[in-house]
mmCIF file of C-alpha atoms and ligand atoms in Angstrom:
data_model
loop_
_atom_site.group_PDB
_atom_site.id
_atom_site.type_symbol
_atom_site.label_atom_id
_atom_site.label_comp_id
_atom_site.label_asym_id
_atom_site.label_seq_id
_atom_site.Cartn_x
_atom_site.Cartn_y
_atom_site.Cartn_z
ATOM 1 C CA UNK A 1 -47.735 9.316 -34.373
ATOM 2 C CA UNK A 2 -44.336 8.366 -35.772
ATOM 3 C CA UNK A 3 -42.617 5.913 -33.376
ATOM 4 C CA UNK A 4 -39.179 7.425 -34.046
ATOM 5 C CA UNK A 5 -40.138 11.066 -33.533
ATOM 6 C CA UNK A 6 -39.060 12.913 -30.444
ATOM 7 C CA UNK A 7 -40.838 16.197 -29.707
ATOM 8 C CA UNK A 8 -39.083 18.851 -27.638
ATOM 9 C CA UNK A 9 -40.328 22.121 -26.209
ATOM 10 C CA UNK A 10 -38.922 24.828 -23.973
ATOM 11 C CA UNK A 11 -40.184 27.175 -21.272
ATOM 12 C CA UNK A 12 -41.553 27.082 -17.751
ATOM 13 C CA UNK A 13 -45.315 26.607 -18.168
ATOM 14 C CA UNK A 14 -45.456 22.839 -17.723
ATOM 15 C CA UNK A 15 -49.175 22.439 -18.378
ATOM 16 C CA UNK A 16 -49.046 24.393 -21.615
ATOM 17 C CA UNK A 17 -45.881 22.590 -22.732
ATOM 18 C CA UNK A 18 -47.514 19.205 -22.136
ATOM 19 C CA UNK A 19 -50.548 20.137 -24.204
ATOM 20 C CA UNK A 20 -48.295 21.456 -26.951
ATOM 21 C CA UNK A 21 -46.243 18.231 -27.048
ATOM 22 C CA UNK A 22 -49.250 15.918 -27.037
ATOM 23 C CA UNK A 23 -51.029 17.910 -29.751
ATOM 24 C CA UNK A 24 -47.925 18.018 -31.960
ATOM 25 C CA UNK A 25 -47.421 14.260 -31.593
ATOM 26 C CA UNK A 26 -51.116 13.446 -32.221
ATOM 27 C CA UNK A 27 -50.998 11.200 -29.167
ATOM 28 C CA UNK A 28 -54.733 10.437 -29.210
ATOM 29 C CA UNK A 29 -54.470 8.768 -32.628
ATOM 30 C CA UNK A 30 -52.380 5.977 -31.099
ATOM 31 C CA UNK A 31 -54.651 5.175 -28.149
ATOM 32 C CA UNK A 32 -57.439 2.620 -28.606
ATOM 33 C CA UNK A 33 -60.939 4.031 -28.023
ATOM 34 C CA UNK A 34 -62.146 3.396 -24.478
ATOM 35 C CA UNK A 35 -58.659 2.441 -23.230
ATOM 36 C CA UNK A 36 -57.864 2.596 -19.525
ATOM 37 C CA UNK A 37 -54.910 4.970 -19.262
ATOM 38 C CA UNK A 38 -52.418 4.946 -16.392
ATOM 39 C CA UNK A 39 -50.319 8.051 -15.715
ATOM 40 C CA UNK A 40 -47.074 7.312 -13.868
ATOM 41 C CA UNK A 41 -45.216 10.371 -12.549
ATOM 42 C CA UNK A 42 -41.994 10.118 -10.551
ATOM 43 C CA UNK A 43 -42.858 10.721 -6.878
ATOM 44 C CA UNK A 44 -39.814 9.002 -5.462
ATOM 45 C CA UNK A 45 -39.840 11.156 -2.323
ATOM 46 C CA UNK A 46 -42.401 13.493 -0.697
ATOM 47 C CA UNK A 47 -40.836 16.679 -2.018
ATOM 48 C CA UNK A 48 -42.375 19.292 -4.380
ATOM 49 C CA UNK A 49 -41.196 19.388 -7.990
ATOM 50 C CA UNK A 50 -39.150 22.553 -7.577
ATOM 51 C CA UNK A 51 -36.679 20.501 -5.505
ATOM 52 C CA UNK A 52 -35.697 18.614 -8.664
ATOM 53 C CA UNK A 53 -36.826 15.097 -7.684
ATOM 54 C CA UNK A 54 -40.482 14.784 -8.644
ATOM 55 C CA UNK A 55 -42.696 15.370 -11.672
ATOM 56 C CA UNK A 56 -44.474 18.721 -11.836
ATOM 57 C CA UNK A 57 -48.202 18.034 -11.245
ATOM 58 C CA UNK A 58 -49.000 20.594 -13.954
ATOM 59 C CA UNK A 59 -47.616 18.082 -16.490
ATOM 60 C CA UNK A 60 -50.021 15.389 -15.350
ATOM 61 C CA UNK A 61 -52.788 17.986 -15.322
ATOM 62 C CA UNK A 62 -51.971 18.940 -18.929
ATOM 63 C CA UNK A 63 -52.007 15.264 -19.948
ATOM 64 C CA UNK A 64 -55.409 14.754 -18.275
ATOM 65 C CA UNK A 65 -56.775 17.832 -20.017
ATOM 66 C CA UNK A 66 -55.548 16.586 -23.390
ATOM 67 C CA UNK A 67 -56.838 13.039 -22.888
ATOM 68 C CA UNK A 68 -60.263 14.242 -21.687
ATOM 69 C CA UNK A 69 -60.547 16.595 -24.655
ATOM 70 C CA UNK A 70 -60.008 13.560 -26.892
ATOM 71 C CA UNK A 71 -62.711 11.507 -25.213
ATOM 72 C CA UNK A 72 -60.689 9.332 -22.825
ATOM 73 C CA UNK A 73 -62.450 8.879 -19.512
ATOM 74 C CA UNK A 74 -60.814 5.967 -17.720
ATOM 75 C CA UNK A 75 -57.734 7.666 -16.299
ATOM 76 C CA UNK A 76 -55.700 6.965 -13.171
ATOM 77 C CA UNK A 77 -52.486 8.180 -11.550
ATOM 78 C CA UNK A 78 -50.261 5.527 -9.992
ATOM 79 C CA UNK A 79 -46.923 5.444 -8.221
ATOM 80 C CA UNK A 80 -44.918 3.755 -5.520
ATOM 81 C CA UNK A 81 -42.263 5.913 -3.824
ATOM 82 C CA UNK A 82 -38.841 4.501 -3.045
ATOM 83 C CA UNK A 83 -38.179 2.110 -0.182
ATOM 84 C CA UNK A 84 -38.548 3.986 3.096
ATOM 85 C CA UNK A 85 -40.853 6.740 1.754
ATOM 86 C CA UNK A 86 -44.650 6.748 1.933
ATOM 87 C CA UNK A 87 -46.383 7.238 -1.414
ATOM 88 C CA UNK A 88 -49.466 8.720 0.279
ATOM 89 C CA UNK A 89 -47.265 11.401 1.797
ATOM 90 C CA UNK A 90 -45.690 12.056 -1.604
ATOM 91 C CA UNK A 91 -49.147 12.402 -3.191
ATOM 92 C CA UNK A 92 -49.933 15.185 -0.699
ATOM 93 C CA UNK A 93 -46.557 16.924 -0.608
ATOM 94 C CA UNK A 94 -46.150 16.943 -4.390
ATOM 95 C CA UNK A 95 -49.625 18.375 -5.091
ATOM 96 C CA UNK A 96 -51.174 15.192 -6.503
ATOM 97 C CA UNK A 97 -53.921 14.829 -3.917
ATOM 98 C CA UNK A 98 -55.172 18.307 -4.784
ATOM 99 C CA UNK A 99 -54.824 17.496 -8.493
ATOM 100 C CA UNK A 100 -56.787 14.274 -8.085
ATOM 101 C CA UNK A 101 -59.622 16.077 -6.317
ATOM 102 C CA UNK A 102 -59.639 18.907 -8.837
ATOM 103 C CA UNK A 103 -59.650 16.642 -11.900
ATOM 104 C CA UNK A 104 -61.582 13.669 -10.508
ATOM 105 C CA UNK A 105 -58.814 11.197 -11.415
ATOM 106 C CA UNK A 106 -58.078 8.505 -8.792
ATOM 107 C CA UNK A 107 -54.648 8.075 -7.205
ATOM 108 C CA UNK A 108 -53.284 4.578 -6.590
ATOM 109 C CA UNK A 109 -50.485 3.853 -4.166
ATOM 110 C CA UNK A 110 -48.898 0.796 -5.733
ATOM 111 C CA UNK A 111 -47.297 -0.148 -2.415
ATOM 112 C CA UNK A 112 -50.813 -1.315 -1.511
ATOM 113 C CA UNK A 113 -51.470 -3.058 -4.816
ATOM 114 C CA UNK A 114 -51.457 -6.788 -5.505
ATOM 115 C CA UNK A 115 -48.490 -8.021 -7.552
ATOM 116 C CA UNK A 116 -48.185 -10.781 -10.137
ATOM 117 C CA UNK A 117 -45.117 -12.664 -11.280
ATOM 118 C CA UNK A 118 -44.297 -12.104 -14.938
ATOM 119 C CA UNK A 119 -41.644 -13.818 -17.054
ATOM 120 C CA UNK A 120 -38.769 -11.551 -18.118
ATOM 121 C CA UNK A 121 -35.416 -12.103 -19.877
ATOM 122 C CA UNK A 122 -33.828 -12.572 -16.430
ATOM 123 C CA UNK A 123 -36.547 -14.731 -14.868
ATOM 124 C CA UNK A 124 -39.721 -14.092 -12.881
ATOM 125 C CA UNK A 125 -40.418 -10.575 -11.617
ATOM 126 C CA UNK A 126 -43.172 -9.326 -9.280
ATOM 127 C CA UNK A 127 -44.985 -6.370 -10.892
ATOM 128 C CA UNK A 128 -48.007 -4.474 -9.518
ATOM 129 C CA UNK A 129 -51.252 -5.590 -11.093
ATOM 130 C CA UNK A 130 -52.569 -2.103 -11.899
ATOM 131 C CA UNK A 131 -49.477 -1.371 -13.977
ATOM 132 C CA UNK A 132 -49.830 -4.658 -15.849
ATOM 133 C CA UNK A 133 -53.555 -4.258 -16.430
ATOM 134 C CA UNK A 134 -53.665 -0.684 -17.787
ATOM 135 C CA UNK A 135 -54.435 -0.639 -21.522
ATOM 136 C CA UNK A 136 -52.152 2.329 -22.149
ATOM 137 C CA UNK A 137 -49.288 3.471 -19.986
ATOM 138 C CA UNK A 138 -47.909 7.006 -19.942
ATOM 139 C CA UNK A 139 -44.692 7.432 -18.006
ATOM 140 C CA UNK A 140 -43.891 10.968 -16.845
ATOM 141 C CA UNK A 141 -40.353 10.833 -15.451
ATOM 142 C CA UNK A 142 -38.000 13.594 -14.387
ATOM 143 C CA UNK A 143 -34.645 13.635 -16.167
ATOM 144 C CA UNK A 144 -32.191 13.430 -13.261
ATOM 145 C CA UNK A 145 -28.817 12.204 -12.170
ATOM 146 C CA UNK A 146 -28.605 8.959 -10.222
ATOM 147 C CA UNK A 147 -25.888 7.957 -7.791
ATOM 148 C CA UNK A 148 -25.716 4.354 -9.062
ATOM 149 C CA UNK A 149 -26.838 4.393 -12.702
ATOM 150 C CA UNK A 150 -25.718 7.989 -13.513
ATOM 151 C CA UNK A 151 -29.057 8.863 -15.136
ATOM 152 C CA UNK A 152 -32.707 8.171 -14.448
ATOM 153 C CA UNK A 153 -35.464 8.903 -16.952
ATOM 154 C CA UNK A 154 -38.180 6.803 -18.664
ATOM 155 C CA UNK A 155 -36.831 3.266 -18.235
ATOM 156 C CA UNK A 156 -35.949 3.596 -14.582
ATOM 157 C CA UNK A 157 -39.219 5.360 -13.744
ATOM 158 C CA UNK A 158 -40.917 1.958 -14.183
ATOM 159 C CA UNK A 159 -39.314 0.839 -10.928
ATOM 160 C CA UNK A 160 -42.328 2.492 -9.299
ATOM 161 C CA UNK A 161 -44.409 -0.403 -10.684
ATOM 162 C CA UNK A 162 -42.784 -2.778 -8.227
ATOM 163 C CA UNK A 163 -43.598 -3.788 -4.670
ATOM 164 C CA UNK A 164 -40.869 -2.739 -2.220
ATOM 165 C CA UNK A 165 -39.582 -6.296 -1.849
ATOM 166 C CA UNK A 166 -38.953 -6.439 -5.598
ATOM 167 C CA UNK A 167 -37.296 -3.004 -5.569
ATOM 168 C CA UNK A 168 -34.813 -4.333 -3.002
ATOM 169 C CA UNK A 169 -34.241 -7.427 -5.117
ATOM 170 C CA UNK A 170 -33.523 -5.180 -8.139
ATOM 171 C CA UNK A 171 -30.572 -3.744 -6.245
ATOM 172 C CA UNK A 172 -29.371 -7.188 -5.233
ATOM 173 C CA UNK A 173 -29.421 -8.052 -8.965
ATOM 174 C CA UNK A 174 -27.304 -5.022 -9.827
ATOM 175 C CA UNK A 175 -30.100 -2.688 -11.052
ATOM 176 C CA UNK A 176 -29.189 -2.551 -14.754
ATOM 177 C CA UNK A 177 -30.370 -5.985 -15.867
ATOM 178 C CA UNK A 178 -33.706 -5.862 -14.014
ATOM 179 C CA UNK A 179 -34.468 -2.302 -15.197
ATOM 180 C CA UNK A 180 -33.925 -3.413 -18.799
ATOM 181 C CA UNK A 181 -35.890 -6.634 -18.262
ATOM 182 C CA UNK A 182 -38.852 -4.714 -16.837
ATOM 183 C CA UNK A 183 -38.874 -2.523 -19.953
ATOM 184 C CA UNK A 184 -39.410 -5.630 -22.054
ATOM 185 C CA UNK A 185 -42.470 -6.863 -20.144
ATOM 186 C CA UNK A 186 -44.061 -3.504 -19.271
ATOM 187 C CA UNK A 187 -42.832 -1.018 -21.807
ATOM 188 C CA UNK A 188 -44.488 2.402 -21.468
ATOM 189 C CA UNK A 189 -46.590 3.359 -24.493
ATOM 190 C CA UNK A 190 -45.690 7.026 -24.208
ATOM 191 C CA UNK A 191 -42.981 8.986 -22.382
ATOM 192 C CA UNK A 192 -43.421 12.643 -21.429
ATOM 193 C CA UNK A 193 -40.252 13.863 -19.747
ATOM 194 C CA UNK A 194 -40.066 16.645 -17.184
ATOM 195 C CA UNK A 195 -36.719 18.348 -17.677
ATOM 196 C CA UNK A 196 -37.730 21.683 -16.229
ATOM 197 C CA UNK A 197 -35.501 21.652 -13.160
ATOM 198 C CA UNK A 198 -34.385 18.065 -12.526
ATOM 199 C CA UNK A 199 -31.528 17.491 -10.104
ATOM 200 C CA UNK A 200 -28.562 16.400 -12.213
ATOM 201 C CA UNK A 201 -26.735 14.881 -9.231
ATOM 202 C CA UNK A 202 -29.247 13.492 -6.760
ATOM 203 C CA UNK A 203 -32.264 11.319 -7.564
ATOM 204 C CA UNK A 204 -33.984 12.583 -4.417
ATOM 205 C CA UNK A 205 -33.427 16.251 -5.351
ATOM 206 C CA UNK A 206 -32.166 19.140 -3.280
ATOM 207 C CA UNK A 207 -29.943 20.770 -5.909
ATOM 208 C CA UNK A 208 -32.298 21.383 -8.874
ATOM 209 C CA UNK A 209 -30.917 22.784 -12.120
ATOM 210 C CA UNK A 210 -33.284 24.935 -14.235
ATOM 211 C CA UNK A 211 -33.063 23.477 -17.749
ATOM 212 C CA UNK A 212 -36.569 24.559 -18.799
ATOM 213 C CA UNK A 213 -37.551 21.898 -21.294
ATOM 214 C CA UNK A 214 -39.750 18.864 -21.839
ATOM 215 C CA UNK A 215 -39.677 16.124 -24.423
ATOM 216 C CA UNK A 216 -42.020 13.394 -25.597
ATOM 217 C CA UNK A 217 -41.471 10.128 -27.417
ATOM 218 C CA UNK A 218 -42.890 6.635 -27.763
ATOM 219 C CA UNK A 219 -39.670 4.677 -27.513
ATOM 220 C CA UNK A 220 -38.350 4.712 -23.917
ATOM 221 C CA UNK A 221 -34.878 3.597 -25.037
ATOM 222 C CA UNK A 222 -34.657 6.473 -27.488
ATOM 223 C CA UNK A 223 -36.054 8.891 -24.897
ATOM 224 C CA UNK A 224 -33.433 7.809 -22.351
ATOM 225 C CA UNK A 225 -30.668 8.044 -24.942
ATOM 226 C CA UNK A 226 -31.762 11.608 -25.720
ATOM 227 C CA UNK A 227 -31.814 12.464 -22.006
ATOM 228 C CA UNK A 228 -28.298 11.069 -21.602
ATOM 229 C CA UNK A 229 -27.012 13.179 -24.442
ATOM 230 C CA UNK A 230 -28.539 16.296 -22.892
ATOM 231 C CA UNK A 231 -26.653 15.475 -19.697
ATOM 232 C CA UNK A 232 -23.396 14.925 -21.562
ATOM 233 C CA UNK A 233 -23.443 11.160 -20.973
ATOM 234 C CA UNK A 234 -22.871 8.600 -23.717
ATOM 235 C CA UNK A 235 -25.986 6.348 -23.501
ATOM 236 C CA UNK A 236 -23.840 3.336 -24.430
ATOM 237 C CA UNK A 237 -22.092 3.813 -21.082
ATOM 238 C CA UNK A 238 -25.382 3.323 -19.208
ATOM 239 C CA UNK A 239 -25.692 -0.434 -19.099
ATOM 240 C CA UNK A 240 -29.472 -0.694 -18.732
ATOM 241 C CA UNK A 241 -30.132 1.389 -21.852
ATOM 242 C CA UNK A 242 -27.958 -0.872 -24.008
ATOM 243 C CA UNK A 243 -29.506 -3.990 -22.483
ATOM 244 C CA UNK A 244 -33.041 -2.698 -23.057
ATOM 245 C CA UNK A 245 -32.122 -2.144 -26.698
ATOM 246 C CA UNK A 246 -30.579 -5.607 -27.010
ATOM 247 C CA UNK A 247 -33.700 -7.214 -25.524
ATOM 248 C CA UNK A 248 -35.996 -5.386 -27.938
ATOM 249 C CA UNK A 249 -37.523 -2.628 -25.775
ATOM 250 C CA UNK A 250 -36.496 0.084 -28.253
ATOM 251 C CA UNK A 251 -33.588 1.663 -30.099
ATOM 252 C CA UNK A 252 -31.186 4.318 -28.842
ATOM 253 C CA UNK A 253 -30.269 5.646 -32.296
ATOM 254 C CA UNK A 254 -31.500 9.226 -32.912
ATOM 255 C CA UNK A 255 -31.271 10.766 -36.378
ATOM 256 C CA UNK A 256 -31.292 14.593 -36.528
ATOM 257 C CA UNK A 257 -34.588 14.503 -38.429
ATOM 258 C CA UNK A 258 -36.167 12.470 -35.588
ATOM 259 C CA UNK A 259 -36.057 15.449 -33.227
ATOM 260 C CA UNK A 260 -38.880 17.956 -33.719
ATOM 261 C CA UNK A 261 -38.326 21.185 -31.835
ATOM 262 C CA UNK A 262 -41.591 23.015 -31.171
ATOM 263 C CA UNK A 263 -39.926 26.193 -29.933
ATOM 264 C CA UNK A 264 -36.651 27.962 -30.387
ATOM 265 C CA UNK A 265 -34.097 26.162 -28.174
ATOM 266 C CA UNK A 266 -32.123 29.376 -27.710
ATOM 267 C CA UNK A 267 -34.708 30.400 -25.093
ATOM 268 C CA UNK A 268 -33.682 27.541 -22.793
ATOM 269 C CA UNK A 269 -30.548 27.425 -20.675
ATOM 270 C CA UNK A 270 -27.918 24.922 -21.796
ATOM 271 C CA UNK A 271 -27.346 21.802 -19.744
ATOM 272 C CA UNK A 272 -24.318 22.151 -17.500
ATOM 273 C CA UNK A 273 -21.511 19.659 -17.956
ATOM 274 C CA UNK A 274 -21.652 16.668 -15.548
ATOM 275 C CA UNK A 275 -20.098 17.790 -12.273
ATOM 276 C CA UNK A 276 -18.812 14.385 -11.148
ATOM 277 C CA UNK A 277 -19.936 15.448 -7.669
ATOM 278 C CA UNK A 278 -21.402 12.077 -6.698
ATOM 279 C CA UNK A 279 -18.225 10.234 -7.740
ATOM 280 C CA UNK A 280 -16.177 12.609 -5.612
ATOM 281 C CA UNK A 281 -18.475 12.258 -2.601
ATOM 282 C CA UNK A 282 -18.509 8.463 -2.780
ATOM 283 C CA UNK A 283 -14.820 7.817 -3.404
ATOM 284 C CA UNK A 284 -14.532 6.124 0.029
ATOM 285 C CA UNK A 285 -17.821 4.229 -0.157
ATOM 286 C CA UNK A 286 -17.804 0.471 -0.681
ATOM 287 C CA UNK A 287 -21.226 -0.564 -1.923
ATOM 288 C CA UNK A 288 -22.687 -3.932 -2.745
ATOM 289 C CA UNK A 289 -26.338 -4.050 -3.849
ATOM 290 C CA UNK A 290 -27.462 -0.956 -1.935
ATOM 291 C CA UNK A 291 -31.066 0.192 -2.402
ATOM 292 C CA UNK A 292 -31.505 3.624 -4.034
ATOM 293 C CA UNK A 293 -32.944 5.244 -0.919
ATOM 294 C CA UNK A 294 -30.139 3.897 1.267
ATOM 295 C CA UNK A 295 -27.394 4.980 -1.104
ATOM 296 C CA UNK A 296 -29.084 8.301 -1.905
ATOM 297 C CA UNK A 297 -29.403 9.161 1.796
ATOM 298 C CA UNK A 298 -25.733 8.338 2.339
ATOM 299 C CA UNK A 299 -24.710 10.527 -0.596
ATOM 300 C CA UNK A 300 -26.796 13.371 0.797
ATOM 301 C CA UNK A 301 -25.222 12.976 4.222
ATOM 302 C CA UNK A 302 -21.756 13.055 2.622
ATOM 303 C CA UNK A 303 -22.734 16.179 0.689
ATOM 304 C CA UNK A 304 -23.583 17.952 3.944
ATOM 305 C CA UNK A 305 -20.551 16.484 5.711
ATOM 306 C CA UNK A 306 -18.224 18.209 3.216
ATOM 307 C CA UNK A 307 -18.799 21.565 4.923
ATOM 308 C CA UNK A 308 -18.902 20.247 8.483
ATOM 309 C CA UNK A 309 -15.841 18.013 8.260
ATOM 310 C CA UNK A 310 -13.831 18.431 5.042
ATOM 311 C CA UNK A 311 -11.166 16.036 6.386
ATOM 312 C CA UNK A 312 -13.495 13.051 6.706
ATOM 313 C CA UNK A 313 -11.926 10.166 4.781
ATOM 314 C CA UNK A 314 -13.256 7.053 6.561
ATOM 315 C CA UNK A 315 -14.375 4.120 4.461
ATOM 316 C CA UNK A 316 -18.135 3.452 4.601
ATOM 317 C CA UNK A 317 -19.778 0.163 3.684
ATOM 318 C CA UNK A 318 -23.357 -0.093 2.416
ATOM 319 C CA UNK A 319 -25.684 -2.596 0.773
ATOM 320 C CA UNK A 320 -27.439 -5.923 0.924
ATOM 321 C CA UNK A 321 -24.214 -7.717 -0.005
ATOM 322 C CA UNK A 322 -22.912 -7.137 3.537
ATOM 323 C CA UNK A 323 -25.897 -8.788 5.236
ATOM 324 C CA UNK A 324 -24.770 -11.244 7.910
ATOM 325 C CA UNK A 325 -21.079 -10.293 7.607
ATOM 326 C CA UNK A 326 -18.909 -8.999 10.456
ATOM 327 C CA UNK A 327 -16.249 -6.439 9.587
ATOM 328 C CA UNK A 328 -14.307 -3.437 10.856
ATOM 329 C CA UNK A 329 -15.562 -0.028 9.739
ATOM 330 C CA UNK A 330 -18.653 2.126 9.346
ATOM 331 C CA UNK A 331 -21.665 0.298 7.917
ATOM 332 C CA UNK A 332 -24.681 2.316 6.758
ATOM 333 C CA UNK A 333 -28.087 0.618 6.999
ATOM 334 C CA UNK A 334 -29.317 -2.460 8.818
ATOM 335 C CA UNK A 335 -27.749 -4.737 6.169
ATOM 336 C CA UNK A 336 -24.394 -3.604 7.570
ATOM 337 C CA UNK A 337 -25.368 -4.345 11.174
ATOM 338 C CA UNK A 338 -22.221 -6.507 11.471
ATOM 339 C CA UNK A 339 -19.916 -3.482 11.072
ATOM 340 C CA UNK A 340 -17.881 -2.398 14.108
ATOM 341 C CA UNK A 341 -19.584 1.013 13.712
ATOM 342 C CA UNK A 342 -23.102 0.322 12.394
ATOM 343 C CA UNK A 343 -25.684 2.954 11.439
ATOM 344 C CA UNK A 344 -29.096 1.328 11.972
ATOM 345 C CA UNK A 345 -32.171 1.820 9.760
ATOM 346 C CA UNK A 346 -33.646 0.413 6.590
ATOM 347 C CA UNK A 347 -32.862 2.830 5.160
ATOM 348 C CA UNK A 348 -31.342 5.247 7.695
ATOM 349 C CA UNK A 349 -32.221 8.846 6.861
ATOM 350 C CA UNK A 350 -29.577 11.403 5.920
ATOM 351 C CA UNK A 351 -29.745 13.194 9.312
ATOM 352 C CA UNK A 352 -29.061 9.987 11.196
ATOM 353 C CA UNK A 353 -26.193 9.040 8.865
ATOM 354 C CA UNK A 354 -24.664 12.494 9.109
ATOM 355 C CA UNK A 355 -24.756 12.443 12.908
ATOM 356 C CA UNK A 356 -23.298 8.936 12.988
ATOM 357 C CA UNK A 357 -20.446 9.952 10.662
ATOM 358 C CA UNK A 358 -19.664 12.988 12.807
ATOM 359 C CA UNK A 359 -19.714 10.795 15.935
ATOM 360 C CA UNK A 360 -17.554 8.128 14.303
ATOM 361 C CA UNK A 361 -14.444 10.319 14.145
HETATM 362 S S1 SF4 B 401 -30.518 -1.411 4.856
HETATM 363 FE FE1 SF4 B 401 -30.402 -0.256 2.956
HETATM 364 S S2 SF4 B 401 -29.502 -1.650 1.443
HETATM 365 FE FE2 SF4 B 401 -30.252 -2.883 3.173
HETATM 366 S S3 SF4 B 401 -32.344 -3.477 2.534
HETATM 367 FE FE3 SF4 B 401 -32.499 -1.633 3.823
HETATM 368 S S4 SF4 B 401 -32.546 0.038 2.352
HETATM 369 FE FE4 SF4 B 401 -31.728 -1.763 1.253
#
């Protein structure tokens, strides 16, 4: 398989599309015989794929079918949901427990896995052992919007290889540098992207957008750059993609001849222009090193608050940077326990935040 090729297909039958992509790219030719293969979907929250947050299980099923047909037997599915969510619950809610039983492929909750410290361009990082030890790693992200990094796709999906303590530390380090550094030490070997109905605003879903496509590539930097362009975002404006390129995890350049379209793109709906919704919702939020779940829940609460109280303009503080500080205002999450109006929880869920914001006025 050509390293610089990116295969794209369109439609709604995720299993068939996965098989089509893997066949076209001759994926099996690049996998060593007898390799242990880890499949890493995005199961950030326990919510089915039609909500726009998680990978369609049919894609993983198609990948298993392809790999089995080419003689690969040592397969596993692994993930660690975001801080505050239980991966086991996500496995059930997203259809992966049923898939595992049907296909005989084990599921591993990486929150329960041992972690090892590996050297990265920004220093030591704790990474789950199963992710480090797999011979061949297939990442299966959803192309989505993200309230802090604007986009999440292949590179950021690797955050599920971390124990929760390291996920929190990623946010304290500003997210971009650690995401790029992780790509250097545990670069996926193959990326199969679910862009069937990803949520273009919220990482945790809730407002899915049917875009009816999938794409496959070997270079996660190139794959993310392609995803950005689909979303109308210049990949050079997403710091972690540029850093990953600078540190040697891949290249964001895409020549027209690199993109192989397996079906007529006119059958797929166009990507809508970025709505800027998250920026509008968070214009009064002061954040410093907030974890994704914490920030995502706040954004969701603000989204619902729009209808209930359109005149809400209070400033809200959030993030690990406020730990131990005392200040006037609303503080979301236990890190902001020193606020005059604190919202407890680590992270607080959107219902609790919403109620607290309504009570705060
Ligand atoms: S309160 Fe929020 S920002 Fe602080 S550690 Fe918990 S989840 Fe992260």
